[in-house]
Amino acid sequence: MKALIIIAQGSEEIETVTITNLLVRAGIKVTLASVDHLQVTAARGLQLTADALIDDIPSTDEFDVVVLPGGVKGANNIAQNDTARKLLVMRHERRQLIAAICASPALVLQKWQLLNGYHATCYPEFMNELPHYLADKVVQDRHILTSQGPATAAELSFAIIKLIAGELCAEQVAQSTLFIEPDLN
């Protein structure tokens, strides 16, 4: 199982690190790919190191999911990257799993017209950008998962894990990280 997380200067660090951490705990190999530099300064100044540049990723076919963290600056930087756009459009056309959180559903997916006819959520500040906005913490509509922001990153992660590694794996990771109480019986 593999996941590609696309980051950029200004990506939201809570979302990036939470999603990466929980997916890795589920046994999913995560590749952080940056649209600009291997060394990325996140939204609040945390330094992140990407595994690769997005231009060096040959195809998203090998990935079970492609994830877009938010952060306004990060989302705008991803939205300006033609390689990221081509990869996401191809995945959308093939109905392959895409996940986006915070500003990215509105500033990336909707900008690229990938949410037309899809229910989605995002950071509430951008709700008017989405044609079929739902106020839920996580929304799945077919092959697209969206979520609201930093406080919902774990919920999005568990939804991704459930889809690609199974419900039991998602529950085990949630219990081991105390997002849900362990069954001590």
mmCIF file with all atom_site columns, C-alpha atoms in Angstrom:
data_model
loop_
_atom_site.group_PDB
_atom_site.id
_atom_site.type_symbol
_atom_site.label_atom_id
_atom_site.label_alt_id
_atom_site.label_comp_id
_atom_site.label_asym_id
_atom_site.label_entity_id
_atom_site.label_seq_id
_atom_site.pdbx_PDB_ins_code
_atom_site.Cartn_x
_atom_site.Cartn_y
_atom_site.Cartn_z
_atom_site.occupancy
_atom_site.B_iso_or_equiv
_atom_site.pdbx_formal_charge
_atom_site.auth_seq_id
_atom_site.auth_comp_id
_atom_site.auth_asym_id
_atom_site.auth_atom_id
_atom_site.pdbx_PDB_model_num
ATOM 1   C CA . MET A 1 1   ? 0.000   0.000  0.000   1.00 0.00 ? 1   MET A CA 1
ATOM 2   C CA . LYS A 1 2   ? 1.332   3.394  -0.991  1.00 0.00 ? 2   LYS A CA 1
ATOM 3   C CA . ALA A 1 3   ? 0.320   7.016  -0.522  1.00 0.00 ? 3   ALA A CA 1
ATOM 4   C CA . LEU A 1 4   ? 1.586   10.172 -2.194  1.00 0.00 ? 4   LEU A CA 1
ATOM 5   C CA . ILE A 1 5   ? 1.257   13.367 -0.177  1.00 0.00 ? 5   ILE A CA 1
ATOM 6   C CA . ILE A 1 6   ? 1.865   16.509 -2.235  1.00 0.00 ? 6   ILE A CA 1
ATOM 7   C CA . ILE A 1 7   ? 3.291   19.457 -0.310  1.00 0.00 ? 7   ILE A CA 1
ATOM 8   C CA . ALA A 1 8   ? 4.525   22.956 -1.099  1.00 0.00 ? 8   ALA A CA 1
ATOM 9   C CA . GLN A 1 9   ? 5.896   26.018 0.629   1.00 0.00 ? 9   GLN A CA 1
ATOM 10  C CA . GLY A 1 10  ? 3.130   26.992 3.069   1.00 0.00 ? 10  GLY A CA 1
ATOM 11  C CA . SER A 1 11  ? 1.454   23.581 3.445   1.00 0.00 ? 11  SER A CA 1
ATOM 12  C CA . GLU A 1 12  ? -0.299  23.094 6.778   1.00 0.00 ? 12  GLU A CA 1
ATOM 13  C CA . GLU A 1 13  ? 2.056   21.135 9.043   1.00 0.00 ? 13  GLU A CA 1
ATOM 14  C CA . ILE A 1 14  ? -0.511  19.616 11.414  1.00 0.00 ? 14  ILE A CA 1
ATOM 15  C CA . GLU A 1 15  ? -2.346  18.089 8.464   1.00 0.00 ? 15  GLU A CA 1
ATOM 16  C CA . THR A 1 16  ? 0.817   16.948 6.684   1.00 0.00 ? 16  THR A CA 1
ATOM 17  C CA . VAL A 1 17  ? 2.438   15.365 9.741   1.00 0.00 ? 17  VAL A CA 1
ATOM 18  C CA . THR A 1 18  ? -0.754  13.849 11.194  1.00 0.00 ? 18  THR A CA 1
ATOM 19  C CA . ILE A 1 19  ? -1.770  12.220 7.927   1.00 0.00 ? 19  ILE A CA 1
ATOM 20  C CA . THR A 1 20  ? 1.768   10.994 7.230   1.00 0.00 ? 20  THR A CA 1
ATOM 21  C CA . ASN A 1 21  ? 2.176   9.588  10.745  1.00 0.00 ? 21  ASN A CA 1
ATOM 22  C CA . LEU A 1 22  ? -1.141  7.743  10.871  1.00 0.00 ? 22  LEU A CA 1
ATOM 23  C CA . LEU A 1 23  ? -0.768  6.274  7.380   1.00 0.00 ? 23  LEU A CA 1
ATOM 24  C CA . VAL A 1 24  ? 2.731   5.017  8.239   1.00 0.00 ? 24  VAL A CA 1
ATOM 25  C CA . ARG A 1 25  ? 1.369   3.459  11.446  1.00 0.00 ? 25  ARG A CA 1
ATOM 26  C CA . ALA A 1 26  ? -1.113  1.589  9.235   1.00 0.00 ? 26  ALA A CA 1
ATOM 27  C CA . GLY A 1 27  ? 1.749   0.101  7.216   1.00 0.00 ? 27  GLY A CA 1
ATOM 28  C CA . ILE A 1 28  ? 1.262   2.411  4.250   1.00 0.00 ? 28  ILE A CA 1
ATOM 29  C CA . LYS A 1 29  ? 4.428   3.582  2.515   1.00 0.00 ? 29  LYS A CA 1
ATOM 30  C CA . VAL A 1 30  ? 4.183   7.365  2.291   1.00 0.00 ? 30  VAL A CA 1
ATOM 31  C CA . THR A 1 31  ? 6.056   9.503  -0.228  1.00 0.00 ? 31  THR A CA 1
ATOM 32  C CA . LEU A 1 32  ? 6.128   13.253 0.445   1.00 0.00 ? 32  LEU A CA 1
ATOM 33  C CA . ALA A 1 33  ? 6.488   15.023 -2.895  1.00 0.00 ? 33  ALA A CA 1
ATOM 34  C CA . SER A 1 34  ? 7.054   18.758 -3.093  1.00 0.00 ? 34  SER A CA 1
ATOM 35  C CA . VAL A 1 35  ? 6.004   20.979 -5.974  1.00 0.00 ? 35  VAL A CA 1
ATOM 36  C CA . ASP A 1 36  ? 8.961   23.320 -5.472  1.00 0.00 ? 36  ASP A CA 1
ATOM 37  C CA . HIS A 1 37  ? 11.888  22.409 -3.165  1.00 0.00 ? 37  HIS A CA 1
ATOM 38  C CA . LEU A 1 38  ? 12.839  19.334 -1.163  1.00 0.00 ? 38  LEU A CA 1
ATOM 39  C CA . GLN A 1 39  ? 13.104  21.540 1.930   1.00 0.00 ? 39  GLN A CA 1
ATOM 40  C CA . VAL A 1 40  ? 9.677   23.047 2.599   1.00 0.00 ? 40  VAL A CA 1
ATOM 41  C CA . THR A 1 41  ? 8.756   25.730 5.113   1.00 0.00 ? 41  THR A CA 1
ATOM 42  C CA . ALA A 1 42  ? 5.258   24.894 6.273   1.00 0.00 ? 42  ALA A CA 1
ATOM 43  C CA . ALA A 1 43  ? 2.510   27.400 7.143   1.00 0.00 ? 43  ALA A CA 1
ATOM 44  C CA . ARG A 1 44  ? 3.705   28.026 10.709  1.00 0.00 ? 44  ARG A CA 1
ATOM 45  C CA . GLY A 1 45  ? 7.434   27.742 10.008  1.00 0.00 ? 45  GLY A CA 1
ATOM 46  C CA . LEU A 1 46  ? 8.033   24.028 10.615  1.00 0.00 ? 46  LEU A CA 1
ATOM 47  C CA . GLN A 1 47  ? 10.680  22.657 8.250   1.00 0.00 ? 47  GLN A CA 1
ATOM 48  C CA . LEU A 1 48  ? 9.571   19.600 6.276   1.00 0.00 ? 48  LEU A CA 1
ATOM 49  C CA . THR A 1 49  ? 11.794  17.523 4.007   1.00 0.00 ? 49  THR A CA 1
ATOM 50  C CA . ALA A 1 50  ? 10.178  15.965 0.956   1.00 0.00 ? 50  ALA A CA 1
ATOM 51  C CA . ASP A 1 51  ? 11.251  12.580 -0.349  1.00 0.00 ? 51  ASP A CA 1
ATOM 52  C CA . ALA A 1 52  ? 11.072  13.777 -3.953  1.00 0.00 ? 52  ALA A CA 1
ATOM 53  C CA . LEU A 1 53  ? 9.990   16.579 -6.223  1.00 0.00 ? 53  LEU A CA 1
ATOM 54  C CA . ILE A 1 54  ? 6.616   16.056 -7.897  1.00 0.00 ? 54  ILE A CA 1
ATOM 55  C CA . ASP A 1 55  ? 8.320   16.362 -11.291 1.00 0.00 ? 55  ASP A CA 1
ATOM 56  C CA . ASP A 1 56  ? 10.328  13.218 -10.427 1.00 0.00 ? 56  ASP A CA 1
ATOM 57  C CA . ILE A 1 57  ? 7.231   11.112 -9.692  1.00 0.00 ? 57  ILE A CA 1
ATOM 58  C CA . PRO A 1 58  ? 6.592   9.194  -12.932 1.00 0.00 ? 58  PRO A CA 1
ATOM 59  C CA . SER A 1 59  ? 2.938   8.345  -12.334 1.00 0.00 ? 59  SER A CA 1
ATOM 60  C CA . THR A 1 60  ? 0.362   8.204  -9.576  1.00 0.00 ? 60  THR A CA 1
ATOM 61  C CA . ASP A 1 61  ? -0.808  4.765  -10.735 1.00 0.00 ? 61  ASP A CA 1
ATOM 62  C CA . GLU A 1 62  ? 1.326   3.019  -8.146  1.00 0.00 ? 62  GLU A CA 1
ATOM 63  C CA . PHE A 1 63  ? -0.275  4.971  -5.296  1.00 0.00 ? 63  PHE A CA 1
ATOM 64  C CA . ASP A 1 64  ? -3.448  3.878  -3.556  1.00 0.00 ? 64  ASP A CA 1
ATOM 65  C CA . VAL A 1 65  ? -4.197  7.495  -2.633  1.00 0.00 ? 65  VAL A CA 1
ATOM 66  C CA . VAL A 1 66  ? -2.908  10.980 -3.383  1.00 0.00 ? 66  VAL A CA 1
ATOM 67  C CA . VAL A 1 67  ? -3.379  13.451 -0.529  1.00 0.00 ? 67  VAL A CA 1
ATOM 68  C CA . LEU A 1 68  ? -3.342  17.255 -0.600  1.00 0.00 ? 68  LEU A CA 1
ATOM 69  C CA . PRO A 1 69  ? -2.812  18.937 2.772   1.00 0.00 ? 69  PRO A CA 1
ATOM 70  C CA . GLY A 1 70  ? -4.136  22.468 3.144   1.00 0.00 ? 70  GLY A CA 1
ATOM 71  C CA . GLY A 1 71  ? -2.734  25.772 4.203   1.00 0.00 ? 71  GLY A CA 1
ATOM 72  C CA . VAL A 1 72  ? -3.741  28.673 1.962   1.00 0.00 ? 72  VAL A CA 1
ATOM 73  C CA . LYS A 1 73  ? -0.247  29.393 0.659   1.00 0.00 ? 73  LYS A CA 1
ATOM 74  C CA . GLY A 1 74  ? 0.509   25.695 0.217   1.00 0.00 ? 74  GLY A CA 1
ATOM 75  C CA . ALA A 1 75  ? -2.766  25.017 -1.589  1.00 0.00 ? 75  ALA A CA 1
ATOM 76  C CA . ASN A 1 76  ? -2.203  27.979 -3.909  1.00 0.00 ? 76  ASN A CA 1
ATOM 77  C CA . ASN A 1 77  ? 1.339   26.780 -4.651  1.00 0.00 ? 77  ASN A CA 1
ATOM 78  C CA . ILE A 1 78  ? 0.082   23.270 -5.444  1.00 0.00 ? 78  ILE A CA 1
ATOM 79  C CA . ALA A 1 79  ? -2.689  24.722 -7.632  1.00 0.00 ? 79  ALA A CA 1
ATOM 80  C CA . GLN A 1 80  ? -0.085  26.534 -9.740  1.00 0.00 ? 80  GLN A CA 1
ATOM 81  C CA . ASN A 1 81  ? 1.896   23.346 -10.420 1.00 0.00 ? 81  ASN A CA 1
ATOM 82  C CA . ASP A 1 82  ? 1.122   21.793 -13.796 1.00 0.00 ? 82  ASP A CA 1
ATOM 83  C CA . THR A 1 83  ? 2.611   18.399 -12.928 1.00 0.00 ? 83  THR A CA 1
ATOM 84  C CA . ALA A 1 84  ? 0.395   18.095 -9.843  1.00 0.00 ? 84  ALA A CA 1
ATOM 85  C CA . ARG A 1 85  ? -2.617  19.177 -11.899 1.00 0.00 ? 85  ARG A CA 1
ATOM 86  C CA . LYS A 1 86  ? -1.961  16.562 -14.585 1.00 0.00 ? 86  LYS A CA 1
ATOM 87  C CA . LEU A 1 87  ? -1.489  13.814 -11.988 1.00 0.00 ? 87  LEU A CA 1
ATOM 88  C CA . LEU A 1 88  ? -4.699  14.689 -10.143 1.00 0.00 ? 88  LEU A CA 1
ATOM 89  C CA . VAL A 1 89  ? -6.753  15.102 -13.317 1.00 0.00 ? 89  VAL A CA 1
ATOM 90  C CA . MET A 1 90  ? -5.534  11.681 -14.514 1.00 0.00 ? 90  MET A CA 1
ATOM 91  C CA . ARG A 1 91  ? -6.454  10.092 -11.175 1.00 0.00 ? 91  ARG A CA 1
ATOM 92  C CA . HIS A 1 92  ? -9.859  11.746 -11.256 1.00 0.00 ? 92  HIS A CA 1
ATOM 93  C CA . GLU A 1 93  ? -10.543 10.473 -14.772 1.00 0.00 ? 93  GLU A CA 1
ATOM 94  C CA . ARG A 1 94  ? -9.567  6.959  -13.644 1.00 0.00 ? 94  ARG A CA 1
ATOM 95  C CA . ARG A 1 95  ? -11.669 7.262  -10.466 1.00 0.00 ? 95  ARG A CA 1
ATOM 96  C CA . GLN A 1 96  ? -8.616  6.640  -8.257  1.00 0.00 ? 96  GLN A CA 1
ATOM 97  C CA . LEU A 1 97  ? -8.662  7.757  -4.633  1.00 0.00 ? 97  LEU A CA 1
ATOM 98  C CA . ILE A 1 98  ? -7.898  11.440 -3.959  1.00 0.00 ? 98  ILE A CA 1
ATOM 99  C CA . ALA A 1 99  ? -7.996  13.114 -0.532  1.00 0.00 ? 99  ALA A CA 1
ATOM 100 C CA . ALA A 1 100 ? -7.804  16.841 0.220   1.00 0.00 ? 100 ALA A CA 1
ATOM 101 C CA . ILE A 1 101 ? -8.160  18.841 3.414   1.00 0.00 ? 101 ILE A CA 1
ATOM 102 C CA . CYS A 1 102 ? -8.573  22.440 4.588   1.00 0.00 ? 102 CYS A CA 1
ATOM 103 C CA . ALA A 1 103 ? -8.064  24.939 1.744   1.00 0.00 ? 103 ALA A CA 1
ATOM 104 C CA . SER A 1 104 ? -7.095  22.313 -0.846  1.00 0.00 ? 104 SER A CA 1
ATOM 105 C CA . PRO A 1 105 ? -10.609 21.116 -1.768  1.00 0.00 ? 105 PRO A CA 1
ATOM 106 C CA . ALA A 1 106 ? -11.538 24.699 -2.731  1.00 0.00 ? 106 ALA A CA 1
ATOM 107 C CA . LEU A 1 107 ? -8.231  26.179 -3.897  1.00 0.00 ? 107 LEU A CA 1
ATOM 108 C CA . VAL A 1 108 ? -6.931  23.099 -5.717  1.00 0.00 ? 108 VAL A CA 1
ATOM 109 C CA . LEU A 1 109 ? -9.609  20.515 -6.548  1.00 0.00 ? 109 LEU A CA 1
ATOM 110 C CA . GLN A 1 110 ? -12.395 22.997 -7.293  1.00 0.00 ? 110 GLN A CA 1
ATOM 111 C CA . LYS A 1 111 ? -10.024 25.305 -9.153  1.00 0.00 ? 111 LYS A CA 1
ATOM 112 C CA . TRP A 1 112 ? -9.180  22.348 -11.399 1.00 0.00 ? 112 TRP A CA 1
ATOM 113 C CA . GLN A 1 113 ? -12.920 21.543 -11.752 1.00 0.00 ? 113 GLN A CA 1
ATOM 114 C CA . LEU A 1 114 ? -12.510 18.139 -10.071 1.00 0.00 ? 114 LEU A CA 1
ATOM 115 C CA . LEU A 1 115 ? -15.386 18.676 -7.630  1.00 0.00 ? 115 LEU A CA 1
ATOM 116 C CA . ASN A 1 116 ? -18.094 19.477 -10.179 1.00 0.00 ? 116 ASN A CA 1
ATOM 117 C CA . GLY A 1 117 ? -21.018 17.230 -9.276  1.00 0.00 ? 117 GLY A CA 1
ATOM 118 C CA . TYR A 1 118 ? -19.348 16.055 -6.055  1.00 0.00 ? 118 TYR A CA 1
ATOM 119 C CA . HIS A 1 119 ? -20.251 16.743 -2.445  1.00 0.00 ? 119 HIS A CA 1
ATOM 120 C CA . ALA A 1 120 ? -17.255 17.973 -0.477  1.00 0.00 ? 120 ALA A CA 1
ATOM 121 C CA . THR A 1 121 ? -16.154 19.869 2.590   1.00 0.00 ? 121 THR A CA 1
ATOM 122 C CA . CYS A 1 122 ? -13.271 22.228 3.281   1.00 0.00 ? 122 CYS A CA 1
ATOM 123 C CA . TYR A 1 123 ? -12.099 24.853 5.745   1.00 0.00 ? 123 TYR A CA 1
ATOM 124 C CA . PRO A 1 124 ? -15.314 26.809 6.460   1.00 0.00 ? 124 PRO A CA 1
ATOM 125 C CA . GLU A 1 125 ? -13.816 30.080 5.187   1.00 0.00 ? 125 GLU A CA 1
ATOM 126 C CA . PHE A 1 126 ? -13.907 28.585 1.662   1.00 0.00 ? 126 PHE A CA 1
ATOM 127 C CA . MET A 1 127 ? -17.339 26.911 1.777   1.00 0.00 ? 127 MET A CA 1
ATOM 128 C CA . ASN A 1 128 ? -18.772 29.272 -0.839  1.00 0.00 ? 128 ASN A CA 1
ATOM 129 C CA . GLU A 1 129 ? -16.138 28.082 -3.318  1.00 0.00 ? 129 GLU A CA 1
ATOM 130 C CA . LEU A 1 130 ? -17.611 24.573 -3.366  1.00 0.00 ? 130 LEU A CA 1
ATOM 131 C CA . PRO A 1 131 ? -20.790 23.967 -5.376  1.00 0.00 ? 131 PRO A CA 1
ATOM 132 C CA . HIS A 1 132 ? -21.978 21.107 -3.125  1.00 0.00 ? 132 HIS A CA 1
ATOM 133 C CA . TYR A 1 133 ? -20.525 21.992 0.279   1.00 0.00 ? 133 TYR A CA 1
ATOM 134 C CA . LEU A 1 134 ? -21.345 19.818 3.289   1.00 0.00 ? 134 LEU A CA 1
ATOM 135 C CA . ALA A 1 135 ? -20.434 20.906 6.826   1.00 0.00 ? 135 ALA A CA 1
ATOM 136 C CA . ASP A 1 136 ? -19.278 17.401 7.807   1.00 0.00 ? 136 ASP A CA 1
ATOM 137 C CA . LYS A 1 137 ? -15.762 16.836 9.169   1.00 0.00 ? 137 LYS A CA 1
ATOM 138 C CA . VAL A 1 138 ? -15.008 14.282 6.428   1.00 0.00 ? 138 VAL A CA 1
ATOM 139 C CA . VAL A 1 139 ? -16.961 13.777 3.212   1.00 0.00 ? 139 VAL A CA 1
ATOM 140 C CA . GLN A 1 140 ? -16.555 10.874 0.825   1.00 0.00 ? 140 GLN A CA 1
ATOM 141 C CA . ASP A 1 141 ? -18.190 11.166 -2.574  1.00 0.00 ? 141 ASP A CA 1
ATOM 142 C CA . ARG A 1 142 ? -17.158 8.281  -4.785  1.00 0.00 ? 142 ARG A CA 1
ATOM 143 C CA . HIS A 1 143 ? -13.339 8.372  -5.074  1.00 0.00 ? 143 HIS A CA 1
ATOM 144 C CA . ILE A 1 144 ? -12.844 11.781 -3.457  1.00 0.00 ? 144 ILE A CA 1
ATOM 145 C CA . LEU A 1 145 ? -12.376 12.332 0.279   1.00 0.00 ? 145 LEU A CA 1
ATOM 146 C CA . THR A 1 146 ? -12.381 15.865 1.678   1.00 0.00 ? 146 THR A CA 1
ATOM 147 C CA . SER A 1 147 ? -11.978 17.219 5.181   1.00 0.00 ? 147 SER A CA 1
ATOM 148 C CA . GLN A 1 148 ? -12.162 20.551 7.005   1.00 0.00 ? 148 GLN A CA 1
ATOM 149 C CA . GLY A 1 149 ? -8.824  21.345 8.613   1.00 0.00 ? 149 GLY A CA 1
ATOM 150 C CA . PRO A 1 150 ? -6.133  20.634 11.203  1.00 0.00 ? 150 PRO A CA 1
ATOM 151 C CA . ALA A 1 151 ? -8.535  19.287 13.840  1.00 0.00 ? 151 ALA A CA 1
ATOM 152 C CA . THR A 1 152 ? -10.022 16.794 11.347  1.00 0.00 ? 152 THR A CA 1
ATOM 153 C CA . ALA A 1 153 ? -6.734  15.476 9.908   1.00 0.00 ? 153 ALA A CA 1
ATOM 154 C CA . ALA A 1 154 ? -6.864  12.316 12.019  1.00 0.00 ? 154 ALA A CA 1
ATOM 155 C CA . GLU A 1 155 ? -10.444 11.593 10.966  1.00 0.00 ? 155 GLU A CA 1
ATOM 156 C CA . LEU A 1 156 ? -9.443  11.991 7.323   1.00 0.00 ? 156 LEU A CA 1
ATOM 157 C CA . SER A 1 157 ? -6.461  9.697  7.931   1.00 0.00 ? 157 SER A CA 1
ATOM 158 C CA . PHE A 1 158 ? -8.660  6.979  9.419   1.00 0.00 ? 158 PHE A CA 1
ATOM 159 C CA . ALA A 1 159 ? -11.062 7.260  6.468   1.00 0.00 ? 159 ALA A CA 1
ATOM 160 C CA . ILE A 1 160 ? -8.125  6.782  4.074   1.00 0.00 ? 160 ILE A CA 1
ATOM 161 C CA . ILE A 1 161 ? -6.787  3.832  6.093   1.00 0.00 ? 161 ILE A CA 1
ATOM 162 C CA . LYS A 1 162 ? -10.215 2.218  6.163   1.00 0.00 ? 162 LYS A CA 1
ATOM 163 C CA . LEU A 1 163 ? -10.492 2.462  2.373   1.00 0.00 ? 163 LEU A CA 1
ATOM 164 C CA . ILE A 1 164 ? -7.044  1.142  1.489   1.00 0.00 ? 164 ILE A CA 1
ATOM 165 C CA . ALA A 1 165 ? -6.031  -1.054 4.441   1.00 0.00 ? 165 ALA A CA 1
ATOM 166 C CA . GLY A 1 166 ? -9.389  -2.067 5.875   1.00 0.00 ? 166 GLY A CA 1
ATOM 167 C CA . GLU A 1 167 ? -11.629 -1.215 8.796   1.00 0.00 ? 167 GLU A CA 1
ATOM 168 C CA . LEU A 1 168 ? -9.750  -3.447 11.248  1.00 0.00 ? 168 LEU A CA 1
ATOM 169 C CA . CYS A 1 169 ? -6.442  -1.712 10.480  1.00 0.00 ? 169 CYS A CA 1
ATOM 170 C CA . ALA A 1 170 ? -8.050  1.729  10.899  1.00 0.00 ? 170 ALA A CA 1
ATOM 171 C CA . GLU A 1 171 ? -9.500  0.662  14.248  1.00 0.00 ? 171 GLU A CA 1
ATOM 172 C CA . GLN A 1 172 ? -6.165  -0.765 15.441  1.00 0.00 ? 172 GLN A CA 1
ATOM 173 C CA . VAL A 1 173 ? -4.293  2.433  14.549  1.00 0.00 ? 173 VAL A CA 1
ATOM 174 C CA . ALA A 1 174 ? -7.005  4.549  16.201  1.00 0.00 ? 174 ALA A CA 1
ATOM 175 C CA . GLN A 1 175 ? -6.770  2.459  19.372  1.00 0.00 ? 175 GLN A CA 1
ATOM 176 C CA . SER A 1 176 ? -2.959  2.399  19.480  1.00 0.00 ? 176 SER A CA 1
ATOM 177 C CA . THR A 1 177 ? -2.861  6.203  19.189  1.00 0.00 ? 177 THR A CA 1
ATOM 178 C CA . LEU A 1 178 ? -5.721  6.640  21.696  1.00 0.00 ? 178 LEU A CA 1
ATOM 179 C CA . PHE A 1 179 ? -8.051  8.320  19.221  1.00 0.00 ? 179 PHE A CA 1
ATOM 180 C CA . ILE A 1 180 ? -10.479 5.670  20.430  1.00 0.00 ? 180 ILE A CA 1
ATOM 181 C CA . GLU A 1 181 ? -10.257 3.773  23.685  1.00 0.00 ? 181 GLU A CA 1
ATOM 182 C CA . PRO A 1 182 ? -8.577  0.385  23.420  1.00 0.00 ? 182 PRO A CA 1
ATOM 183 C CA . ASP A 1 183 ? -10.764 -2.650 23.999  1.00 0.00 ? 183 ASP A CA 1
ATOM 184 C CA . LEU A 1 184 ? -9.313  -3.984 27.251  1.00 0.00 ? 184 LEU A CA 1
ATOM 185 C CA . ASN A 1 185 ? -11.690 -6.948 27.582  1.00 0.00 ? 185 ASN A CA 1
#
